[in-house]
Structures are given as structure tokens and as C-alpha cells.
Tab-separated table of C-alpha atoms in Angstrom:
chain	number	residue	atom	x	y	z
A	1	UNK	CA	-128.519	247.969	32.126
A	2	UNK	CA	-125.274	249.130	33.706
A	3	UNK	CA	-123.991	245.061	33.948
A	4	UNK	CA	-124.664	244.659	30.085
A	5	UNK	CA	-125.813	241.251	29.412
A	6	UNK	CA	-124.349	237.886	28.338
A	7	UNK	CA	-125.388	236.525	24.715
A	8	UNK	CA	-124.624	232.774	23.530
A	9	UNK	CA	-125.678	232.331	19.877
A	10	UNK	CA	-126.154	228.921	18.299
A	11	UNK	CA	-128.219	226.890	16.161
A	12	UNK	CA	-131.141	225.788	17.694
A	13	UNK	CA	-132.827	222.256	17.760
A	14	UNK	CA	-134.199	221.224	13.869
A	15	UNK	CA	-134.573	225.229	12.707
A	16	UNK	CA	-130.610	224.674	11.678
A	17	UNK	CA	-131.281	221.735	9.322
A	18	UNK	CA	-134.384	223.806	8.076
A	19	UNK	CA	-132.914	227.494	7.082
A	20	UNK	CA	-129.257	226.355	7.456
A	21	UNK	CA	-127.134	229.048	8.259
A	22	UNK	CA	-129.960	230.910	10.409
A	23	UNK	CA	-129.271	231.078	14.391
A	24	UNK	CA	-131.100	232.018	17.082
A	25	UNK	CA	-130.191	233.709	20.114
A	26	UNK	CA	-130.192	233.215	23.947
A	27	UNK	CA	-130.358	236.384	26.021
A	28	UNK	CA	-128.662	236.633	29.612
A	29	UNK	CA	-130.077	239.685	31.354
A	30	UNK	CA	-127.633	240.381	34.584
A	31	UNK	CA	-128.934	239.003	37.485
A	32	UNK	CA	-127.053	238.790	41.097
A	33	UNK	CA	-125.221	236.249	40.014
A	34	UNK	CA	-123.464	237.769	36.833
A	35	UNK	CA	-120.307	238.570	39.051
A	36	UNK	CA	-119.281	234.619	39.696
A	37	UNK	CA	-120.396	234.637	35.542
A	38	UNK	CA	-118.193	236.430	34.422
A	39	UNK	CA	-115.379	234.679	36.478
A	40	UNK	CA	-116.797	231.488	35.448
A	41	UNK	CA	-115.865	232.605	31.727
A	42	UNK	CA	-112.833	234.039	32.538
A	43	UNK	CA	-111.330	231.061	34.776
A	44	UNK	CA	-112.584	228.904	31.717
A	45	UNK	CA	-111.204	231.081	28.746
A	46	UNK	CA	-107.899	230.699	31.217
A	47	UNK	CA	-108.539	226.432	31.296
A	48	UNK	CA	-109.030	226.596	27.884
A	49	UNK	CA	-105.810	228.212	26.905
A	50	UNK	CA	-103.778	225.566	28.768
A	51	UNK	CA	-105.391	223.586	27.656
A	52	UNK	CA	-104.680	224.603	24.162
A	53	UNK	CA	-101.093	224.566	25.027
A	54	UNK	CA	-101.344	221.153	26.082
A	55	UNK	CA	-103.243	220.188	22.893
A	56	UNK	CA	-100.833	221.283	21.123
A	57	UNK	CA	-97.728	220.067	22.391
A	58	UNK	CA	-99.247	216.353	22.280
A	59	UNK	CA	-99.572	217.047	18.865
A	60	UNK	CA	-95.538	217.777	18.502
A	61	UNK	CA	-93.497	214.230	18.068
A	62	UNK	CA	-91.014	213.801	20.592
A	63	UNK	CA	-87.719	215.178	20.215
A	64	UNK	CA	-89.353	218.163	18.050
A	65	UNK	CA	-89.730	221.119	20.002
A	66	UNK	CA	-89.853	221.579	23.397
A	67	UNK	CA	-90.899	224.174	26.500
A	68	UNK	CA	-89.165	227.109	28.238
A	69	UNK	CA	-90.768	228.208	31.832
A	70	UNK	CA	-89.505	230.582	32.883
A	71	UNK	CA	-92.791	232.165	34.679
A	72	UNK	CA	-92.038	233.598	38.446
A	73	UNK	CA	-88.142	234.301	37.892
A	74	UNK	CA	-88.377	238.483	38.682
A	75	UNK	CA	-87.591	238.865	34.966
A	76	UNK	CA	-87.536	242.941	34.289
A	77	UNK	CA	-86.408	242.588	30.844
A	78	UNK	CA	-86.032	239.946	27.430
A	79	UNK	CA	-82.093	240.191	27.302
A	80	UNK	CA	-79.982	239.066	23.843
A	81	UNK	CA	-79.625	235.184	25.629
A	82	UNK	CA	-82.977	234.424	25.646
A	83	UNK	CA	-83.490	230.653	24.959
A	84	UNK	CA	-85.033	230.639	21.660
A	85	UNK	CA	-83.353	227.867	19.997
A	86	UNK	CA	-84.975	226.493	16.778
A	87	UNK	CA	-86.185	223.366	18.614
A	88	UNK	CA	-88.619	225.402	21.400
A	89	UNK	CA	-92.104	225.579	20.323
A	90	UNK	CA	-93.576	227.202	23.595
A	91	UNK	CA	-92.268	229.899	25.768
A	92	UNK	CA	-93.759	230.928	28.875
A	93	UNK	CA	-92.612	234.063	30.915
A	94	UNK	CA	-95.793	234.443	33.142
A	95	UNK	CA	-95.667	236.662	36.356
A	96	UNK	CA	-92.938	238.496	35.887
A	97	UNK	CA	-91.892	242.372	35.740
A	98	UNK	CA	-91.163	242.674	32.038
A	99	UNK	CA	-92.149	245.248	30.194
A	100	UNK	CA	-91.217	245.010	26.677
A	101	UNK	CA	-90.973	242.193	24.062
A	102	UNK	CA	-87.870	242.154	22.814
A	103	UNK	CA	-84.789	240.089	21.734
A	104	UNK	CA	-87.868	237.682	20.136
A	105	UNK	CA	-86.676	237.772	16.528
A	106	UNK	CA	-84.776	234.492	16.351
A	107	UNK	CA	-87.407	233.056	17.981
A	108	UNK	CA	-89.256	232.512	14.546
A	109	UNK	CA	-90.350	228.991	15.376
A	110	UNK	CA	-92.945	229.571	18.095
A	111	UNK	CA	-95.874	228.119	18.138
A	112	UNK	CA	-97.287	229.824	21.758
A	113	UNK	CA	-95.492	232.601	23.682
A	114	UNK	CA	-97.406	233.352	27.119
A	115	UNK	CA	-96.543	236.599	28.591
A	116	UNK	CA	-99.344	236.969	31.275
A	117	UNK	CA	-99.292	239.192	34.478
A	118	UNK	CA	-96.491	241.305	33.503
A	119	UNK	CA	-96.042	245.052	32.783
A	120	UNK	CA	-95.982	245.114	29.526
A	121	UNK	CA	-97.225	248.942	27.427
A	122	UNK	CA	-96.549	247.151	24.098
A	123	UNK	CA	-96.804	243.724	21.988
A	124	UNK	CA	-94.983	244.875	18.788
A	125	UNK	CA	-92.385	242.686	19.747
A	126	UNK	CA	-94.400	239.543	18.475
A	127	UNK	CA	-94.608	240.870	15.029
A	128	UNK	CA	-91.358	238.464	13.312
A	129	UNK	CA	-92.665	235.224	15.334
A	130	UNK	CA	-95.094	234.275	12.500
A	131	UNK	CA	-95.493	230.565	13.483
A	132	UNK	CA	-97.784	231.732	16.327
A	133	UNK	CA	-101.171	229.923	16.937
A	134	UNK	CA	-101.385	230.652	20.565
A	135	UNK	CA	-100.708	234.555	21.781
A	136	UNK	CA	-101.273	234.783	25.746
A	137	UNK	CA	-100.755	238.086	26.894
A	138	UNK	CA	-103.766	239.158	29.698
A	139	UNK	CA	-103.455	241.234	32.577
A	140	UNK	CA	-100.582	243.881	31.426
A	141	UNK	CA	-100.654	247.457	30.640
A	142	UNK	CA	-101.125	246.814	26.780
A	143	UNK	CA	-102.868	250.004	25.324
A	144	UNK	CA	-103.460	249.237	21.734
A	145	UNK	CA	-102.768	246.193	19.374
A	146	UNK	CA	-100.350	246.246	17.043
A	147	UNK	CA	-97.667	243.470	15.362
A	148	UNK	CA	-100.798	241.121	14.389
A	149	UNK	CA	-100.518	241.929	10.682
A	150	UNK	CA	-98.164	238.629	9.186
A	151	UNK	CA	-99.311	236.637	11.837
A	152	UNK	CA	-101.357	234.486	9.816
A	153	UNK	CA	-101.564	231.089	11.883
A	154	UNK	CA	-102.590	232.546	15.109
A	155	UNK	CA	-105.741	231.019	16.377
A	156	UNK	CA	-106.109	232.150	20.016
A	157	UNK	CA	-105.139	235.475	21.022
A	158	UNK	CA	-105.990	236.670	25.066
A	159	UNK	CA	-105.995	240.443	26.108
A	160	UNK	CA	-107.776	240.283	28.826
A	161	UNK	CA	-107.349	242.423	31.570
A	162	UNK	CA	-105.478	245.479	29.802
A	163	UNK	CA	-105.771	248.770	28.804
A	164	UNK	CA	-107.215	248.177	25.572
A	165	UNK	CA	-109.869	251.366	24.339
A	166	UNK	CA	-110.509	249.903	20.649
A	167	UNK	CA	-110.818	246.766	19.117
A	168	UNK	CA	-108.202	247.238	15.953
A	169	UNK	CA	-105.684	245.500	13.936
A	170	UNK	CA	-107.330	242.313	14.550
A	171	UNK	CA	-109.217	241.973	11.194
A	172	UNK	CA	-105.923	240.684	9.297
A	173	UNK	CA	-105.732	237.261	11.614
A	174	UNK	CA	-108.420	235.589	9.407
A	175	UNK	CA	-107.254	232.089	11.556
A	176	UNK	CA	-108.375	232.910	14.943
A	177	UNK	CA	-110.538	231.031	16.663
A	178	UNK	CA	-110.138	232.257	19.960
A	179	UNK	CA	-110.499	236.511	20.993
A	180	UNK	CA	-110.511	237.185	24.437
A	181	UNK	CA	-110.668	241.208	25.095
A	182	UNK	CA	-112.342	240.990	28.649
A	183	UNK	CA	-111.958	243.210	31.071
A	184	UNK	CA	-110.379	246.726	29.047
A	185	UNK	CA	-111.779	249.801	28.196
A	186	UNK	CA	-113.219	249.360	25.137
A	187	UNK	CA	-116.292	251.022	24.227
A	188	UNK	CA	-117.886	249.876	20.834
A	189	UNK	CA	-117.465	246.872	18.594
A	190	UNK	CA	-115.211	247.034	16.331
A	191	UNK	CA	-114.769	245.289	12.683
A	192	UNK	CA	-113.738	241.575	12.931
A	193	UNK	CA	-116.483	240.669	9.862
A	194	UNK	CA	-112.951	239.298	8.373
A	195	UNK	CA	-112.434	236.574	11.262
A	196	UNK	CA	-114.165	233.868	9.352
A	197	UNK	CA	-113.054	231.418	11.775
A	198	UNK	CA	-113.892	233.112	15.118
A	199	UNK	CA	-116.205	231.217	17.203
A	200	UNK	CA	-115.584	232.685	20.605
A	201	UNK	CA	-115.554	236.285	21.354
A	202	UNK	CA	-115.387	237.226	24.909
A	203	UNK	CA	-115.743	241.143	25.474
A	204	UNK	CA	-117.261	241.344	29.395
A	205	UNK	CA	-116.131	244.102	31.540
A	206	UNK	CA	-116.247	246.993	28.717
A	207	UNK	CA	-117.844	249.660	28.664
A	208	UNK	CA	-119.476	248.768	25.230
A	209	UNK	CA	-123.615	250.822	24.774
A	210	UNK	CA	-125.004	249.655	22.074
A	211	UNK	CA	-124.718	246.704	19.613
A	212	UNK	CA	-126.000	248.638	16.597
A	213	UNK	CA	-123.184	247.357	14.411
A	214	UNK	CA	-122.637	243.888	15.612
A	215	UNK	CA	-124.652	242.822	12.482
A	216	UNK	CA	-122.398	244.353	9.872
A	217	UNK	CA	-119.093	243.544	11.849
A	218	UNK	CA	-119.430	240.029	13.944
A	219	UNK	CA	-118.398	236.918	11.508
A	220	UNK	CA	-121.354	234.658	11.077
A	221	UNK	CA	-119.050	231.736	12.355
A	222	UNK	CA	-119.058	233.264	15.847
A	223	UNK	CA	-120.626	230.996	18.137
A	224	UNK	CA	-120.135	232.215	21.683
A	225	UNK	CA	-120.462	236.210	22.254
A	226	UNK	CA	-119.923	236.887	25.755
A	227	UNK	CA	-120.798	240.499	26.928
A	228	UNK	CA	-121.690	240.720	30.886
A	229	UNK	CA	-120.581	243.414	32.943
A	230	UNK	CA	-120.890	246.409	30.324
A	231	UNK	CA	-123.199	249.695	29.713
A	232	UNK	CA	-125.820	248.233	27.602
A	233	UNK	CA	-128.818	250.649	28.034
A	234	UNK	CA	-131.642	249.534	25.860
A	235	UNK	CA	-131.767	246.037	25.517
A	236	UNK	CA	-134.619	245.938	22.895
A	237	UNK	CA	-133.521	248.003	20.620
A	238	UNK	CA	-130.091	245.855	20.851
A	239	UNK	CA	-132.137	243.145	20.670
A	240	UNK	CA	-133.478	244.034	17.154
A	241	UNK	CA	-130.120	244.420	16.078
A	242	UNK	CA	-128.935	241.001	17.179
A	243	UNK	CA	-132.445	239.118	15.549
A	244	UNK	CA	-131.195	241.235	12.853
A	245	UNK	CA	-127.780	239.112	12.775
């Protein structure tokens, strides 16, 4: 099952109102089409995110907070005159060349900071900005998470398309909604039983084998687990283990 398989879980028809809190699940084996699948998810988890952004700068009043863009500018590095005055709420710095986050701690009023398809080897830099609900930050060099721990309003966090091996230092953001680790190098699940408000996991394009633990460390709030594209071998014994979530 080299292409691993794509799992939606979700109450089903009347069986909810019956044994609340049971699900059942819906199983995706790969098929020829699992390719334009998995881009399907991942130009949606990207649709999504703006459109969290947009969400929630409708929610702002006007004249309290605004946006800095500075995406496409060549930027190699955050220097001390970044634009982080208390009024900005959103800072984007896609497609650049940077590759640290730094010069971010006065920045403490952010709500989103987008740093996607850039060269960044490290995120500690987000670590101080703990007004963050929205962390953007696919398609970098990023090899393990870290800075996550007082970051206890984040609600959508995107590391797609990095260099991540293990799922870590996730379990302390008890808000998020949102985990998008597509597309790294990671190779079994890891704990996020503490993610009581996670509904959408997306973990295609891993190398994950087996879902033996998914039971013990998978919230039972998750609602979409998305897992094409990854070394699944025996589908029915991971199948027992997902009946047995």
C-alpha cells in the first residue's frame, strides 16, 4: 500500500443520535486518481487558510489593526525596522529568501504571521507572539517544531511541505483547530490526544506504516484525517485499529 490511503471520519446518518459520541469511518484505498487528491486537499487546506485570514480580519473593527504584505520583496533577512507596530494584526512575508524569524518580539499583537515559501531551518522565532491564531509557515526547510509552548490561542498551524521527521511539541496548543503536516518526513503518529479541539489533521505525503497508535493519540474531536500518499502496508490490521477508535 505504498500510496497509504485517505480516511474521513464522521458521524454517520441516525447511529450519532443513537450511541452519541461513536463514529464511523470511510476508507479511501489509493486509486489512480489519489495524485490530483492529494492536491485537491492541499490547494484547499491553502483556500482555507486565506480564507481564515480573511475571516478574521472582517472580524477586526475598522481602524483596529491592519495588514503588512510584504510577500515577493527578495527579503533575505527580518531586520530591527520591521513594521510591527501595535496596530498590525497580520503580517505576511510569503516568497521570499528569509531564513530566520527574528526581530518578531515587539510584534506581540499578531494575530496571523504567514511566512510561506521561504528558507527558513527554524520557527523559534514565533515563540513571544502569543496572540497568534493563524501560524502559516509551509514549504521551508523547517526540521523540527519548536516555540509552540505559550502559544495558547493558535488555532491553525500549516507545515506543509518541510522537513519535518516527528510530530512533537504540538500537544501544548490545546486551541488548534487546524494541523496541516503534509508533505515531510514523518514516519509515525505522534501524541496530539491533548488537541481537544482539532478537527482537521492533514498528514499525506509521509512516510507513516502503521496506525497502531492512532487510537490512544488522535483527539476524539478530529473530524477529517487525511493520510494519502504514505507507506501503509496492511490495511486490515490498520483497519482494526481505526474501528478500534
Amino acid at each position: 500500500m505504498g500510496d497509504g490511503v485517505y480516511i474521513i471520519r464522521q458521524p454517520i446518518g441516525p447511529s450519532a443520535a443513537v450511541h452519541p459520541g461513536s463514529y464511523s469511518f470511510r476508507l479511501f484505498p489509493p486509486t489512480p486518481s489519489s495524485t490530483k487528491r492529494r492536491r485537491t486537499v492541499a490547494w484547499c487546506s491553502y483556500q482555507a487558510a486565506s480564507m481564515a485570514v480573511a475571516r478574521a480580519d472582517s472580524a477586526l473593527p475598522l481602524g483596529e489593526g491592519s495588514v503588512v504584505n510584504w510577500s515577493g520583496q527578495g527579503l533575505q533577512k527580518l531586520g530591527p525596522n520591521l513594521p510591527c507596530e501595535t496596530d498590525i494584526h497580520t503580517l505576511i512575508l510569503d516568497k521570499n529568501q528569509i531564513i530566520k524569524l527574528e526581530n518578531l518580539e515587539k510584534c506581540k499583537q499578531l494575530i496571523q504571521l504567514s511566512v510561506a515559501n521561504n528558507r527558513l531551518v527554524r520557527m523559534m522565532g514565533v515563540a513571544r507572539l502569543t496572540q497568534l491564531c493563524v501560524l502559516n509557515l509551509p514549504h521551508n526547510s523547517i526540521g523540527y517544531v519548536e516555540g509552540l509552548k505559550e502559544l495558547v490561542h493558535l488555532e491553525w498551524l500549516n507545515l506543509a511541505g518541510n522537513n519535518l521527521k516527528a510530530m512533537e511539541q504540538i500537544n501544548s496548543c490545546t486551541a488548534l483547530q487546524h494541523l496541516d503536516l503534509s508533505d515531510n518526513n514523518i514516519h509515525q503518529i505522534g501524541d496530539l490526544s491533548k488537541l481537544i479541539s482539532l478537527k482537521t489533521l492533514l498528514l499525506h505525503g509521509n512516510i507513516i506504516t502503521s496506525l497502531r497508535m492512532a487510537p490512544a493519540y488522535l483527539p476524539r474531536s478530529l473530524a477529517i484525517l487525511s493520510l494519502a500518499e504514505n507507506e501503509i502496508r496492511d490495511l486490515n490490521e490498520n483497519k482494526r485499529e481505526i474501528d478500534a477508535f
